mmCIF file of C-alpha atoms in Angstrom:
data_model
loop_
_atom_site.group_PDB
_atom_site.id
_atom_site.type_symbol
_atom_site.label_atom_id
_atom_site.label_comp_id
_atom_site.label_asym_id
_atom_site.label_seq_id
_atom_site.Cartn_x
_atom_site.Cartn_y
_atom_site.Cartn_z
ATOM 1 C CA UNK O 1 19.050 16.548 -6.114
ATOM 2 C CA UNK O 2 21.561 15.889 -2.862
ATOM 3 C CA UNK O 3 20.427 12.696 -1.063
ATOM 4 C CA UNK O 4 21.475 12.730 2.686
ATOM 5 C CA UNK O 5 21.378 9.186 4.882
ATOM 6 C CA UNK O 6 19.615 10.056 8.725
ATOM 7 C CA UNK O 7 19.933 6.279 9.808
ATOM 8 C CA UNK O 8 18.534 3.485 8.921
ATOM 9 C CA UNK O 9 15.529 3.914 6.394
ATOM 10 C CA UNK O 10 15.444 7.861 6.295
ATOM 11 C CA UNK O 11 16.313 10.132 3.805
ATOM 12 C CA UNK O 12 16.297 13.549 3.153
ATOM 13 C CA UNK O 13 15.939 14.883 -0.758
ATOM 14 C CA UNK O 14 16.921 18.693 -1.382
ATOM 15 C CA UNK O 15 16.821 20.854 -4.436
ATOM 16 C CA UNK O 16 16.652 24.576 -4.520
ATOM 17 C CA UNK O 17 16.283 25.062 -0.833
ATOM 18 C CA UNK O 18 13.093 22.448 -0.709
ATOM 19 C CA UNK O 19 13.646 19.615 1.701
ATOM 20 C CA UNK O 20 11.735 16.399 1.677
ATOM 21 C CA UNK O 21 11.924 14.153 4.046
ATOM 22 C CA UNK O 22 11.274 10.055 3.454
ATOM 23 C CA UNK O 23 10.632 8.053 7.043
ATOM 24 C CA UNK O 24 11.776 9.571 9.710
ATOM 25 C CA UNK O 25 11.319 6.974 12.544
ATOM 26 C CA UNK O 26 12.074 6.042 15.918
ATOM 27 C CA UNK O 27 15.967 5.324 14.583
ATOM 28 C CA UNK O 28 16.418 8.522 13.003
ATOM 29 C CA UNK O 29 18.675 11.586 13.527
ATOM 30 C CA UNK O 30 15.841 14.190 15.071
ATOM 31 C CA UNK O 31 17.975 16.487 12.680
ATOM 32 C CA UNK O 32 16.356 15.625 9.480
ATOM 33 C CA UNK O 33 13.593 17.063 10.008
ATOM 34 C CA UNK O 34 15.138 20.711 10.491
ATOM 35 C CA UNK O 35 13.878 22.622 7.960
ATOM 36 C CA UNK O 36 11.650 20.020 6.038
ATOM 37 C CA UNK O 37 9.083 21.476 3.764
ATOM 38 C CA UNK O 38 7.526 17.722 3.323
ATOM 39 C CA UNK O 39 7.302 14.156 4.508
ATOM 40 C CA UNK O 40 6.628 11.017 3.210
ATOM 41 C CA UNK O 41 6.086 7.859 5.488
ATOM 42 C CA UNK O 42 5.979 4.558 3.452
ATOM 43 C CA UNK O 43 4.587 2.113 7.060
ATOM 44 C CA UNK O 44 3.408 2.660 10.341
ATOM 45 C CA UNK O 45 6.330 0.295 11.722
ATOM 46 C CA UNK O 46 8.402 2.756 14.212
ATOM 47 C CA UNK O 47 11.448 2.490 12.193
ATOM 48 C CA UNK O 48 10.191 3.865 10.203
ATOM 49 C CA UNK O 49 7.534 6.610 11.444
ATOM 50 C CA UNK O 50 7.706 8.401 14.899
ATOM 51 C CA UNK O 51 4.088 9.570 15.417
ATOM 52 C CA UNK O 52 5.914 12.242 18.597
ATOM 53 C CA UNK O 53 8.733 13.385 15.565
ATOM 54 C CA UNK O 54 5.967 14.448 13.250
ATOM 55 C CA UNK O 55 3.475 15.941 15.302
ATOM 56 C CA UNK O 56 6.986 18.103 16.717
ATOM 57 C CA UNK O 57 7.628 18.891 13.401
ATOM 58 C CA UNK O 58 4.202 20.067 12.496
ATOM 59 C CA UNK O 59 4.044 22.392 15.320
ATOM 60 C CA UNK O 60 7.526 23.936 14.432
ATOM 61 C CA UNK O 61 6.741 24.138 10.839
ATOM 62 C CA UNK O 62 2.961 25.145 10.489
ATOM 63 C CA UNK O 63 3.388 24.667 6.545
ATOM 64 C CA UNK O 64 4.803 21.420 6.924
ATOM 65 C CA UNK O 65 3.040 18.813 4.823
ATOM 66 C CA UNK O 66 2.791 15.212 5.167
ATOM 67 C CA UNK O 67 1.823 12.287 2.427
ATOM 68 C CA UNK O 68 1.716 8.667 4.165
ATOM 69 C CA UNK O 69 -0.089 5.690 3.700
ATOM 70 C CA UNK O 70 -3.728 5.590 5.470
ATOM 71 C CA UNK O 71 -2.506 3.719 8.757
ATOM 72 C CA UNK O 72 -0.147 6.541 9.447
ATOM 73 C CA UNK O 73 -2.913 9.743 8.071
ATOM 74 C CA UNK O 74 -5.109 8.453 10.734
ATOM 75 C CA UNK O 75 -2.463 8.407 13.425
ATOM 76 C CA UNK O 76 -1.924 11.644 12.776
ATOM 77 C CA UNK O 77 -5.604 12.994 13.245
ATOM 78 C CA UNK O 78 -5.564 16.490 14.430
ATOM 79 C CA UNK O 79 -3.476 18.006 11.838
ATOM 80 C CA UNK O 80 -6.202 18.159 9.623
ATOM 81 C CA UNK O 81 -5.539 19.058 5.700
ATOM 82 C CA UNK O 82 -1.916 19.015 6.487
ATOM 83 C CA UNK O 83 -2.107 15.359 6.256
ATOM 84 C CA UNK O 84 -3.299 13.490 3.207
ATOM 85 C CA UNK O 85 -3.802 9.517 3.018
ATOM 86 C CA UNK O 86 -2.156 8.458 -0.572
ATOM 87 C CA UNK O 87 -1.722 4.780 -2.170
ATOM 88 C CA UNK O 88 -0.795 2.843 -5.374
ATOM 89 C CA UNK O 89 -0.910 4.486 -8.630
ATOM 90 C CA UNK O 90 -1.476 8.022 -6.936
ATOM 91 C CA UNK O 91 0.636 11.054 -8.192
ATOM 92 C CA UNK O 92 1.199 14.165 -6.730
ATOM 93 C CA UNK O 93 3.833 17.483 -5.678
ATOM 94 C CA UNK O 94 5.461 17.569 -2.267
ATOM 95 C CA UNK O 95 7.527 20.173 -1.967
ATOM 96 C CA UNK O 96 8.243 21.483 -5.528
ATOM 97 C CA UNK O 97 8.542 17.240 -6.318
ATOM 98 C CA UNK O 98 6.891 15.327 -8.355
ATOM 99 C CA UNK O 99 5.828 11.958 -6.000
ATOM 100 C CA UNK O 100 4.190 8.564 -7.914
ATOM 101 C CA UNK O 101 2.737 6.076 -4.891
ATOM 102 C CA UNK O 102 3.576 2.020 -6.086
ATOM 103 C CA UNK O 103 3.002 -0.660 -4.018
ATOM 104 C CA UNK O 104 0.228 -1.853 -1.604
ATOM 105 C CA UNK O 105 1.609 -3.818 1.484
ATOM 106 C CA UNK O 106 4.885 -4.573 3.223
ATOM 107 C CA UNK O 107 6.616 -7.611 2.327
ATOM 108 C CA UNK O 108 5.728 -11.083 4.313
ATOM 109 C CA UNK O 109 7.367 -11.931 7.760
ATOM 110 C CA UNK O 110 5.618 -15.088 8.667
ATOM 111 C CA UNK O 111 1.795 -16.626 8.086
ATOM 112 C CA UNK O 112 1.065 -15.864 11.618
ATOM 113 C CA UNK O 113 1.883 -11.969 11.424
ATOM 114 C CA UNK O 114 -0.716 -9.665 9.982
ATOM 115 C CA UNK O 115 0.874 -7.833 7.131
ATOM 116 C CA UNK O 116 0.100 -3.443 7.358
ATOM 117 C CA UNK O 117 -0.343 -1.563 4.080
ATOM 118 C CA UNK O 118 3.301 0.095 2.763
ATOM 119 C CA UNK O 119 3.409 2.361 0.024
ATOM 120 C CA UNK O 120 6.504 3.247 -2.025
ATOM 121 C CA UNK O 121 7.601 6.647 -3.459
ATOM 122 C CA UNK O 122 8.958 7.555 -6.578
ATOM 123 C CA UNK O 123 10.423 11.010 -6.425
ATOM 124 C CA UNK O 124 10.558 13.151 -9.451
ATOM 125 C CA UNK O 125 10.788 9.877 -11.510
ATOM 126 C CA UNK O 126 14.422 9.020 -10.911
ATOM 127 C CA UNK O 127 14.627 7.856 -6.917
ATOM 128 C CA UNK O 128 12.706 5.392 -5.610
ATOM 129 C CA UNK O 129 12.294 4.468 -1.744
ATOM 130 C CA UNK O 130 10.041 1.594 -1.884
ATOM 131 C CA UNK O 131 9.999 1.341 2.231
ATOM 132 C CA UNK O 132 9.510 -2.631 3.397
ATOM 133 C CA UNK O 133 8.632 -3.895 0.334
ATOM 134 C CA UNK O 134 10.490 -5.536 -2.982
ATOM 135 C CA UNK O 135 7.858 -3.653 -4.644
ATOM 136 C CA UNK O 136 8.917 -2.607 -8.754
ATOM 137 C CA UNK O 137 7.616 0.112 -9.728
ATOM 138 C CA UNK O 138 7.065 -0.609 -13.746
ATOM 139 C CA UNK O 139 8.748 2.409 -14.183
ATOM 140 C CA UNK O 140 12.272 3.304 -15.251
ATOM 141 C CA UNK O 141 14.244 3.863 -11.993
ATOM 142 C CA UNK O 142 17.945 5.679 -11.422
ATOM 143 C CA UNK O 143 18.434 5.659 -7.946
ATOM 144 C CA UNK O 144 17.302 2.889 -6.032
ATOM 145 C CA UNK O 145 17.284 2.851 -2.107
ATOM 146 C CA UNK O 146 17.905 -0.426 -1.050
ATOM 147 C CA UNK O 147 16.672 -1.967 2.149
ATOM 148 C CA UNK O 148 19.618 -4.486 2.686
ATOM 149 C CA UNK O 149 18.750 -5.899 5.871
ATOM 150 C CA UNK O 150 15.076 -6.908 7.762
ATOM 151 C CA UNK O 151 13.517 -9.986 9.070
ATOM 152 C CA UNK O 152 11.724 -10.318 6.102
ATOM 153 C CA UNK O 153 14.350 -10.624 3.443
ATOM 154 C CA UNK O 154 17.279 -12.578 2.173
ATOM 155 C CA UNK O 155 20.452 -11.778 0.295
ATOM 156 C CA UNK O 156 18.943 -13.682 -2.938
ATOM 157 C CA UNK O 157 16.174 -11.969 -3.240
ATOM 158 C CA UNK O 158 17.852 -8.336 -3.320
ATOM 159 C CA UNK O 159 20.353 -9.488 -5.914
ATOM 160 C CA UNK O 160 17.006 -10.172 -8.045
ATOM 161 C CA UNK O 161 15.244 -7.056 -7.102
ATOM 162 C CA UNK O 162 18.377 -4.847 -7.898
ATOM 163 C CA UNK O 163 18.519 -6.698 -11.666
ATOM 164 C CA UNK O 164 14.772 -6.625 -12.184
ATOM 165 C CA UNK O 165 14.521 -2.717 -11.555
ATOM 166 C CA UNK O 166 17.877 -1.973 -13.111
ATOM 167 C CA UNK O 167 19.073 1.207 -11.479
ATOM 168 C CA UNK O 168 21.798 2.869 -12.284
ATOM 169 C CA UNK O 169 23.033 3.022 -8.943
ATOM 170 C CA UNK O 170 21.693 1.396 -5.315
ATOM 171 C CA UNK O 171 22.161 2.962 -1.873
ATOM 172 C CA UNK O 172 22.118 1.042 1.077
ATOM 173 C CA UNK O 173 18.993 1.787 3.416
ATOM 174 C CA UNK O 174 17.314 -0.111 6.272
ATOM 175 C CA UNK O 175 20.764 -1.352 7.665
ATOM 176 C CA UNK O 176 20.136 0.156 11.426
ATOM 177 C CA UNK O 177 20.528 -3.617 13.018
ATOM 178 C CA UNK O 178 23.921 -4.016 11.013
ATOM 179 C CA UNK O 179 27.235 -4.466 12.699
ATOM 180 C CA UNK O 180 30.424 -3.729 10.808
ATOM 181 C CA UNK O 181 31.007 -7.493 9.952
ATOM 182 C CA UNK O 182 27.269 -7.766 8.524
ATOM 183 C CA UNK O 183 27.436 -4.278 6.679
ATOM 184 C CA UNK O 184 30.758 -5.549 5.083
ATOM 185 C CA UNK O 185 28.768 -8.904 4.366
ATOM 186 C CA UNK O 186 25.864 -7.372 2.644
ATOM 187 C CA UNK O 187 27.952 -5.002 0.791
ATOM 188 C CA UNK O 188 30.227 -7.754 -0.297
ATOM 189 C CA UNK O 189 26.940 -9.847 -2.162
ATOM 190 C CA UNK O 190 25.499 -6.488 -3.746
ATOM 191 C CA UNK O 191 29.463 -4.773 -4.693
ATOM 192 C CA UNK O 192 31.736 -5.842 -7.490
ATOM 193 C CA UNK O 193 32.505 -9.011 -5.439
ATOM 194 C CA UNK O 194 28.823 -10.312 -5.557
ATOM 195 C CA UNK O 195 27.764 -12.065 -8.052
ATOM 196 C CA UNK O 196 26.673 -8.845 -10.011
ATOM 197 C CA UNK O 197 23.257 -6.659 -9.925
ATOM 198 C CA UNK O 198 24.420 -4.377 -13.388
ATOM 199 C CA UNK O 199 24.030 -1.561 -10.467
ATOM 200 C CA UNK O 200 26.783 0.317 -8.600
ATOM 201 C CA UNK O 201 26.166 -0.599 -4.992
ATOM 202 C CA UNK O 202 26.883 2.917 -2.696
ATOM 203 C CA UNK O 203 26.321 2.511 1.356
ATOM 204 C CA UNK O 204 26.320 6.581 3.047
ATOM 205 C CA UNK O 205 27.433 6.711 6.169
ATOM 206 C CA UNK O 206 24.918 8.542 8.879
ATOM 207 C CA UNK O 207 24.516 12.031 7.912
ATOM 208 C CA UNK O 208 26.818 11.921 4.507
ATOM 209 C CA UNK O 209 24.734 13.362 1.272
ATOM 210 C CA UNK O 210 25.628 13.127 -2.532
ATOM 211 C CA UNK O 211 24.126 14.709 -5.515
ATOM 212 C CA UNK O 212 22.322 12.018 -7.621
ATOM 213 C CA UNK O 213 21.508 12.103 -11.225
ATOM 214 C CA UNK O 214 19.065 12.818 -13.406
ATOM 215 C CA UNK O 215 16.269 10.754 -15.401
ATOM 216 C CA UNK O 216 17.063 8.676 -17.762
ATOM 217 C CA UNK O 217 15.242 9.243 -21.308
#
């Protein structure tokens, strides 16, 4: 599969001319959805899902599918069949991939701010995107996309999440609000000067893809 970055927390996942598309949101390069076949939204939260993008998308693409958590499906009333509402321990094909749903909501902010359901997505059981959310998936994982940097979460706790799931290798997501100095910063706790994660730590720049591996056995 080639994995190309589109800012902050979206991805795009092609193989064999099938393009899926993983949060395109209010910080995202319009461009990724050009040509998507799919879309998966993890959270309603605009940085991750752009309610105008979509609907745009759906009426350029009239085959264009979309999987999301139930928040998002009902935003997106009017599209009919084209939408479908998935959560945890669901399974099913998005564009020629295989998709398993894990996790239930986003990670804590604060006692006084209501929590919103967020799903994660494994794709064809060797990337996972797990959205805003430390969420493990039980499941052996190769490709891990990180979310380095949000209110909710501290350095510590992605060292730990990186060595509990035990990827092979960790890209950088969810960086949008990053300078240079803090992108450096993050990347210097989760690299080979950190205080190790067993994973290698990989941070694409806006637009830059790579081919990522397969399953491990």
């Amino acid at each position: 599969m080639r994995l190309t970055k589109y800012g902050h927390a979206c991805v795009r996942v092609e193989r064999d001319g099938r393009r899926l598309v993983v949060d395109p949101g209010g910080l995202t390069d319009p461009a990724a959805l050009d040509g998507a076949d799919a879309v998966l939204v993890t959270h309603e939260h605009f940085d991750h899902f752009s309610e105008e993008a979509l609907r745009r998308a759906a009426e350029d693409n009239p085959a264009l599918r979309v999987w999301a958590c139930s928040p998002v499906a009902r935003q997106l009333d009017g599209l009919g069949g084209r939408v479908t509402a998935v959560g945890e321990g669901e399974a099913f094909e998005a564009a020629g991939f295989d998709v398993r749903v894990h996790g239930t909501w986003h990670a804590p902010l604060h006692p006084d701010i209501p929590r919103v359901p967020n799903v994660g997505f494994l794709i064809d059981g060797t990337l996972f995107h797990p959205g805003d959310a430390l969420t493990v998936p039980g499941t052996p994982v190769d490709t891990l996309l990180l979310p380095v940097h949000a209110p909710w979460s501290a350095i510590g706790h992605l060292i730990d999440y990186v060595r509990e799931i035990a990827p092979r290798d960790a890209y950088a997501v969810h960086d949008g609000a990053l300078n240079d100095i803090g992108t450096a910063m993050v990347g210097g706790f989760l690299g080979d000067q950190g205080p190790g994660t067993g994973a290698a730590y990989h941070r694409l720049a806006a637009g830059e893809s790579v081919e990522i591996g397969t399953p491990r056995s």
